[in-house]
PDB file of C-alpha atoms in Angstrom:
ATOM      1  CA  MET V  88     -70.311 -98.837 -28.254  1.00  0.00           C
ATOM      2  CA  GLU V  89     -73.378-100.971 -27.504  1.00  0.00           C
ATOM      3  CA  ALA V  90     -72.973-104.688 -27.024  1.00  0.00           C
ATOM      4  CA  ALA V  91     -74.351-106.769 -29.875  1.00  0.00           C
ATOM      5  CA  SER V  92     -77.735-108.298 -29.221  1.00  0.00           C
ATOM      6  CA  ARG V  93     -77.658-112.068 -28.738  1.00  0.00           C
ATOM      7  CA  ARG V  94     -80.313-114.172 -30.477  1.00  0.00           C
ATOM      8  CA  ILE V  95     -81.613-116.961 -28.267  1.00  0.00           C
ATOM      9  CA  PHE V  96     -83.749-119.770 -29.624  1.00  0.00           C
ATOM     10  CA  VAL V  97     -86.017-121.491 -27.090  1.00  0.00           C
ATOM     11  CA  VAL V  98     -87.431-124.950 -27.828  1.00  0.00           C
ATOM     12  CA  ALA V  99     -90.262-126.094 -25.589  1.00  0.00           C
ATOM     13  CA  ASN V 100     -93.627-127.783 -25.608  1.00  0.00           C
ATOM     14  CA  CYS V 101     -95.403-128.704 -22.374  1.00  0.00           C
ATOM     15  CA  THR V 102     -92.863-126.648 -20.406  1.00  0.00           C
ATOM     16  CA  ALA V 103     -93.078-123.454 -22.498  1.00  0.00           C
ATOM     17  CA  ALA V 104     -94.719-121.542 -19.625  1.00  0.00           C
ATOM     18  CA  ALA V 105     -92.864-123.325 -16.797  1.00  0.00           C
ATOM     19  CA  PRO V 106     -91.328-121.191 -14.031  1.00  0.00           C
ATOM     20  CA  LEU V 107     -87.800-122.548 -14.570  1.00  0.00           C
ATOM     21  CA  LEU V 108     -87.819-121.576 -18.256  1.00  0.00           C
ATOM     22  CA  ILE V 109     -89.272-118.146 -17.478  1.00  0.00           C
ATOM     23  CA  GLU V 110     -86.524-117.589 -14.910  1.00  0.00           C
ATOM     24  CA  THR V 111     -83.861-118.707 -17.427  1.00  0.00           C
ATOM     25  CA  VAL V 112     -85.182-116.175 -19.977  1.00  0.00           C
ATOM     26  CA  ARG V 113     -85.229-113.453 -17.299  1.00  0.00           C
ATOM     27  CA  THR V 114     -81.596-114.263 -16.431  1.00  0.00           C
ATOM     28  CA  ARG V 115     -80.440-114.163 -20.072  1.00  0.00           C
ATOM     29  CA  ALA V 116     -82.228-110.828 -20.598  1.00  0.00           C
ATOM     30  CA  ALA V 117     -80.524-109.400 -17.481  1.00  0.00           C
ATOM     31  CA  GLU V 118     -77.084-110.451 -18.798  1.00  0.00           C
ATOM     32  CA  GLY V 119     -77.319-108.067 -21.755  1.00  0.00           C
ATOM     33  CA  PRO V 120     -79.248-107.221 -24.904  1.00  0.00           C
ATOM     34  CA  CYS V 121     -80.898-110.244 -26.499  1.00  0.00           C
ATOM     35  CA  THR V 122     -83.883-111.301 -28.528  1.00  0.00           C
ATOM     36  CA  PHE V 123     -85.819-114.522 -28.137  1.00  0.00           C
ATOM     37  CA  ALA V 124     -87.731-116.846 -30.433  1.00  0.00           C
ATOM     38  CA  LEU V 125     -89.864-119.686 -29.033  1.00  0.00           C
ATOM     39  CA  LEU V 126     -90.300-122.808 -31.152  1.00  0.00           C
ATOM     40  CA  ILE V 127     -93.006-125.292 -30.264  1.00  0.00           C
ATOM     41  CA  PRO V 128     -93.094-128.478 -32.350  1.00  0.00           C
ATOM     42  CA  ASN V 129     -96.601-129.110 -33.669  1.00  0.00           C
ATOM     43  CA  GLU V 130     -97.421-132.446 -32.065  1.00  0.00           C
ATOM     44  CA  PRO V 131    -101.029-133.278 -33.020  1.00  0.00           C
ATOM     45  CA  ARG V 132    -101.288-136.024 -30.405  1.00  0.00           C
ATOM     46  CA  LYS V 133    -100.813-133.376 -27.719  1.00  0.00           C
ATOM     47  CA  GLY V 134    -103.515-131.107 -29.063  1.00  0.00           C
ATOM     48  CA  GLY V 135    -101.342-128.900 -31.250  1.00  0.00           C
ATOM     49  CA  ALA V 136     -99.153-125.944 -30.354  1.00  0.00           C
ATOM     50  CA  ASP V 137    -101.540-122.978 -30.567  1.00  0.00           C
ATOM     51  CA  TRP V 138    -102.658-123.005 -26.942  1.00  0.00           C
ATOM     52  CA  THR V 139     -99.074-123.344 -25.707  1.00  0.00           C
ATOM     53  CA  LEU V 140     -97.914-120.300 -27.688  1.00  0.00           C
ATOM     54  CA  GLU V 141    -100.884-118.259 -26.464  1.00  0.00           C
ATOM     55  CA  THR V 142    -100.041-119.124 -22.858  1.00  0.00           C
ATOM     56  CA  ALA V 143     -96.247-118.937 -23.023  1.00  0.00           C
ATOM     57  CA  ILE V 144     -95.555-115.870 -25.182  1.00  0.00           C
ATOM     58  CA  PRO V 145     -96.931-113.238 -22.738  1.00  0.00           C
ATOM     59  CA  LEU V 146     -95.056-114.827 -19.817  1.00  0.00           C
ATOM     60  CA  LEU V 147     -91.796-115.052 -21.751  1.00  0.00           C
ATOM     61  CA  GLU V 148     -92.201-111.495 -23.065  1.00  0.00           C
ATOM     62  CA  ARG V 149     -92.613-110.229 -19.513  1.00  0.00           C
ATOM     63  CA  ALA V 150     -89.447-112.124 -18.474  1.00  0.00           C
ATOM     64  CA  ALA V 151     -87.500-110.929 -21.543  1.00  0.00           C
ATOM     65  CA  GLY V 152     -88.753-107.360 -21.306  1.00  0.00           C
ATOM     66  CA  ALA V 153     -89.317-107.432 -25.065  1.00  0.00           C
ATOM     67  CA  PRO V 154     -91.381-109.163 -27.754  1.00  0.00           C
ATOM     68  CA  VAL V 155     -90.748-112.895 -28.256  1.00  0.00           C
ATOM     69  CA  GLU V 156     -91.255-114.428 -31.687  1.00  0.00           C
ATOM     70  CA  GLY V 157     -93.497-117.505 -31.615  1.00  0.00           C
ATOM     71  CA  ILE V 158     -92.885-120.298 -34.114  1.00  0.00           C
ATOM     72  CA  ILE V 159     -94.863-123.493 -34.617  1.00  0.00           C
ATOM     73  CA  GLY V 160     -92.503-126.040 -36.125  1.00  0.00           C
ATOM     74  CA  LYS V 161     -92.595-129.477 -37.657  1.00  0.00           C
ATOM     75  CA  GLU V 162     -93.944-132.361 -35.603  1.00  0.00           C
ATOM     76  CA  ASP V 163     -90.506-133.882 -34.962  1.00  0.00           C
ATOM     77  CA  ALA V 164     -88.652-131.645 -32.478  1.00  0.00           C
ATOM     78  CA  PHE V 165     -85.191-132.151 -34.005  1.00  0.00           C
ATOM     79  CA  GLU V 166     -86.427-131.528 -37.548  1.00  0.00           C
ATOM     80  CA  ALA V 167     -88.261-128.413 -36.343  1.00  0.00           C
ATOM     81  CA  VAL V 168     -85.088-127.043 -34.731  1.00  0.00           C
ATOM     82  CA  GLU V 169     -82.880-128.006 -37.675  1.00  0.00           C
ATOM     83  CA  SER V 170     -85.253-126.228 -40.050  1.00  0.00           C
ATOM     84  CA  ALA V 171     -85.472-123.105 -37.879  1.00  0.00           C
ATOM     85  CA  LEU V 172     -81.688-122.930 -37.476  1.00  0.00           C
ATOM     86  CA  GLN V 173     -81.361-122.581 -41.269  1.00  0.00           C
ATOM     87  CA  ASP V 174     -81.820-118.905 -40.382  1.00  0.00           C
ATOM     88  CA  PRO V 175     -78.249-118.174 -39.257  1.00  0.00           C
ATOM     89  CA  GLY V 176     -77.382-116.020 -36.326  1.00  0.00           C
ATOM     90  CA  PHE V 177     -78.720-117.770 -33.255  1.00  0.00           C
ATOM     91  CA  ASP V 178     -76.162-117.609 -30.449  1.00  0.00           C
ATOM     92  CA  GLU V 179     -77.742-120.185 -28.147  1.00  0.00           C
ATOM     93  CA  VAL V 180     -80.523-122.744 -28.015  1.00  0.00           C
ATOM     94  CA  ILE V 181     -82.381-123.342 -24.763  1.00  0.00           C
ATOM     95  CA  VAL V 182     -84.177-126.690 -24.669  1.00  0.00           C
ATOM     96  CA  SER V 183     -86.905-126.746 -22.028  1.00  0.00           C
ATOM     97  CA  THR V 184     -88.104-130.233 -21.260  1.00  0.00           C
ATOM     98  CA  LEU V 185     -89.971-132.405 -18.830  1.00  0.00           C
ATOM     99  CA  PRO V 186     -88.124-134.191 -16.009  1.00  0.00           C
ATOM    100  CA  LYS V 187     -85.616-136.807 -17.151  1.00  0.00           C
ATOM    101  CA  ARG V 188     -87.829-139.707 -16.074  1.00  0.00           C
ATOM    102  CA  VAL V 189     -90.592-138.770 -18.544  1.00  0.00           C
ATOM    103  CA  SER V 190     -88.863-136.635 -21.193  1.00  0.00           C
ATOM    104  CA  GLU V 191     -89.018-138.060 -24.711  1.00  0.00           C
ATOM    105  CA  TRP V 192     -86.614-135.307 -25.811  1.00  0.00           C
ATOM    106  CA  LEU V 193     -83.940-136.377 -23.327  1.00  0.00           C
ATOM    107  CA  ARG V 194     -84.467-140.040 -24.227  1.00  0.00           C
ATOM    108  CA  ARG V 195     -83.897-139.096 -27.878  1.00  0.00           C
ATOM    109  CA  ASP V 196     -80.799-137.059 -26.907  1.00  0.00           C
ATOM    110  CA  LEU V 197     -82.315-133.893 -28.429  1.00  0.00           C
ATOM    111  CA  PRO V 198     -79.986-131.358 -26.701  1.00  0.00           C
ATOM    112  CA  HIS V 199     -76.842-133.182 -27.869  1.00  0.00           C
ATOM    113  CA  ARG V 200     -78.205-133.605 -31.408  1.00  0.00           C
ATOM    114  CA  ILE V 201     -78.934-129.846 -31.566  1.00  0.00           C
ATOM    115  CA  GLN V 202     -75.454-129.073 -30.242  1.00  0.00           C
ATOM    116  CA  ASN V 203     -74.055-131.104 -33.144  1.00  0.00           C
ATOM    117  CA  LEU V 204     -75.617-128.471 -35.433  1.00  0.00           C
ATOM    118  CA  GLY V 205     -72.975-126.056 -34.128  1.00  0.00           C
ATOM    119  CA  VAL V 206     -74.949-123.977 -31.635  1.00  0.00           C
ATOM    120  CA  PRO V 207     -74.372-123.923 -27.851  1.00  0.00           C
ATOM    121  CA  VAL V 208     -77.261-125.612 -26.020  1.00  0.00           C
ATOM    122  CA  THR V 209     -78.576-125.093 -22.498  1.00  0.00           C
ATOM    123  CA  THR V 210     -81.001-127.709 -21.195  1.00  0.00           C
ATOM    124  CA  VAL V 211     -83.623-126.612 -18.691  1.00  0.00           C
ATOM    125  CA  SER V 212     -85.308-129.675 -17.228  1.00  0.00           C
ATOM    126  CA  GLN V 213     -88.194-129.274 -14.855  1.00  0.00           C
ATOM    127  CA  ALA V 214     -87.744-130.899 -11.448  1.00  0.00           C
ATOM    128  CA  GLU V 215     -89.707-133.989 -10.537  1.00  0.00           C
ATOM    129  CA  GLU V 216     -92.808-133.152  -8.534  1.00  0.00           C
ATOM    130  CA  ARG V 217     -92.748-134.732  -5.133  1.00  0.00           C
TER     131      ARG V 217
END
């Protein structure tokens, strides 16, 4: 009997095409069957999400070995995730964020707030550049 496919929800913005996130997706895909969806909050002050999806989706698809659904969400990251998780069945959320020193998402405790929605959360934080 085939193992059930896990549904993994990735939340990212500036780090959507970052090597650490791509490696995390590659690792999850190697662990067993899974599908991925990438949510990018639509933050107008950062130029919108279109360019990020266009850049990140092909890289994540290569890492996943399968299509990745791209979603542009609400401006507020937590509201965007909360809305997207209305669709039941996600087994994990991966939050990809900037380094702790500059991450608004970590300052706002986004990973913990998402975990309170009842889904396991993995935080992938890019290392500080030296």
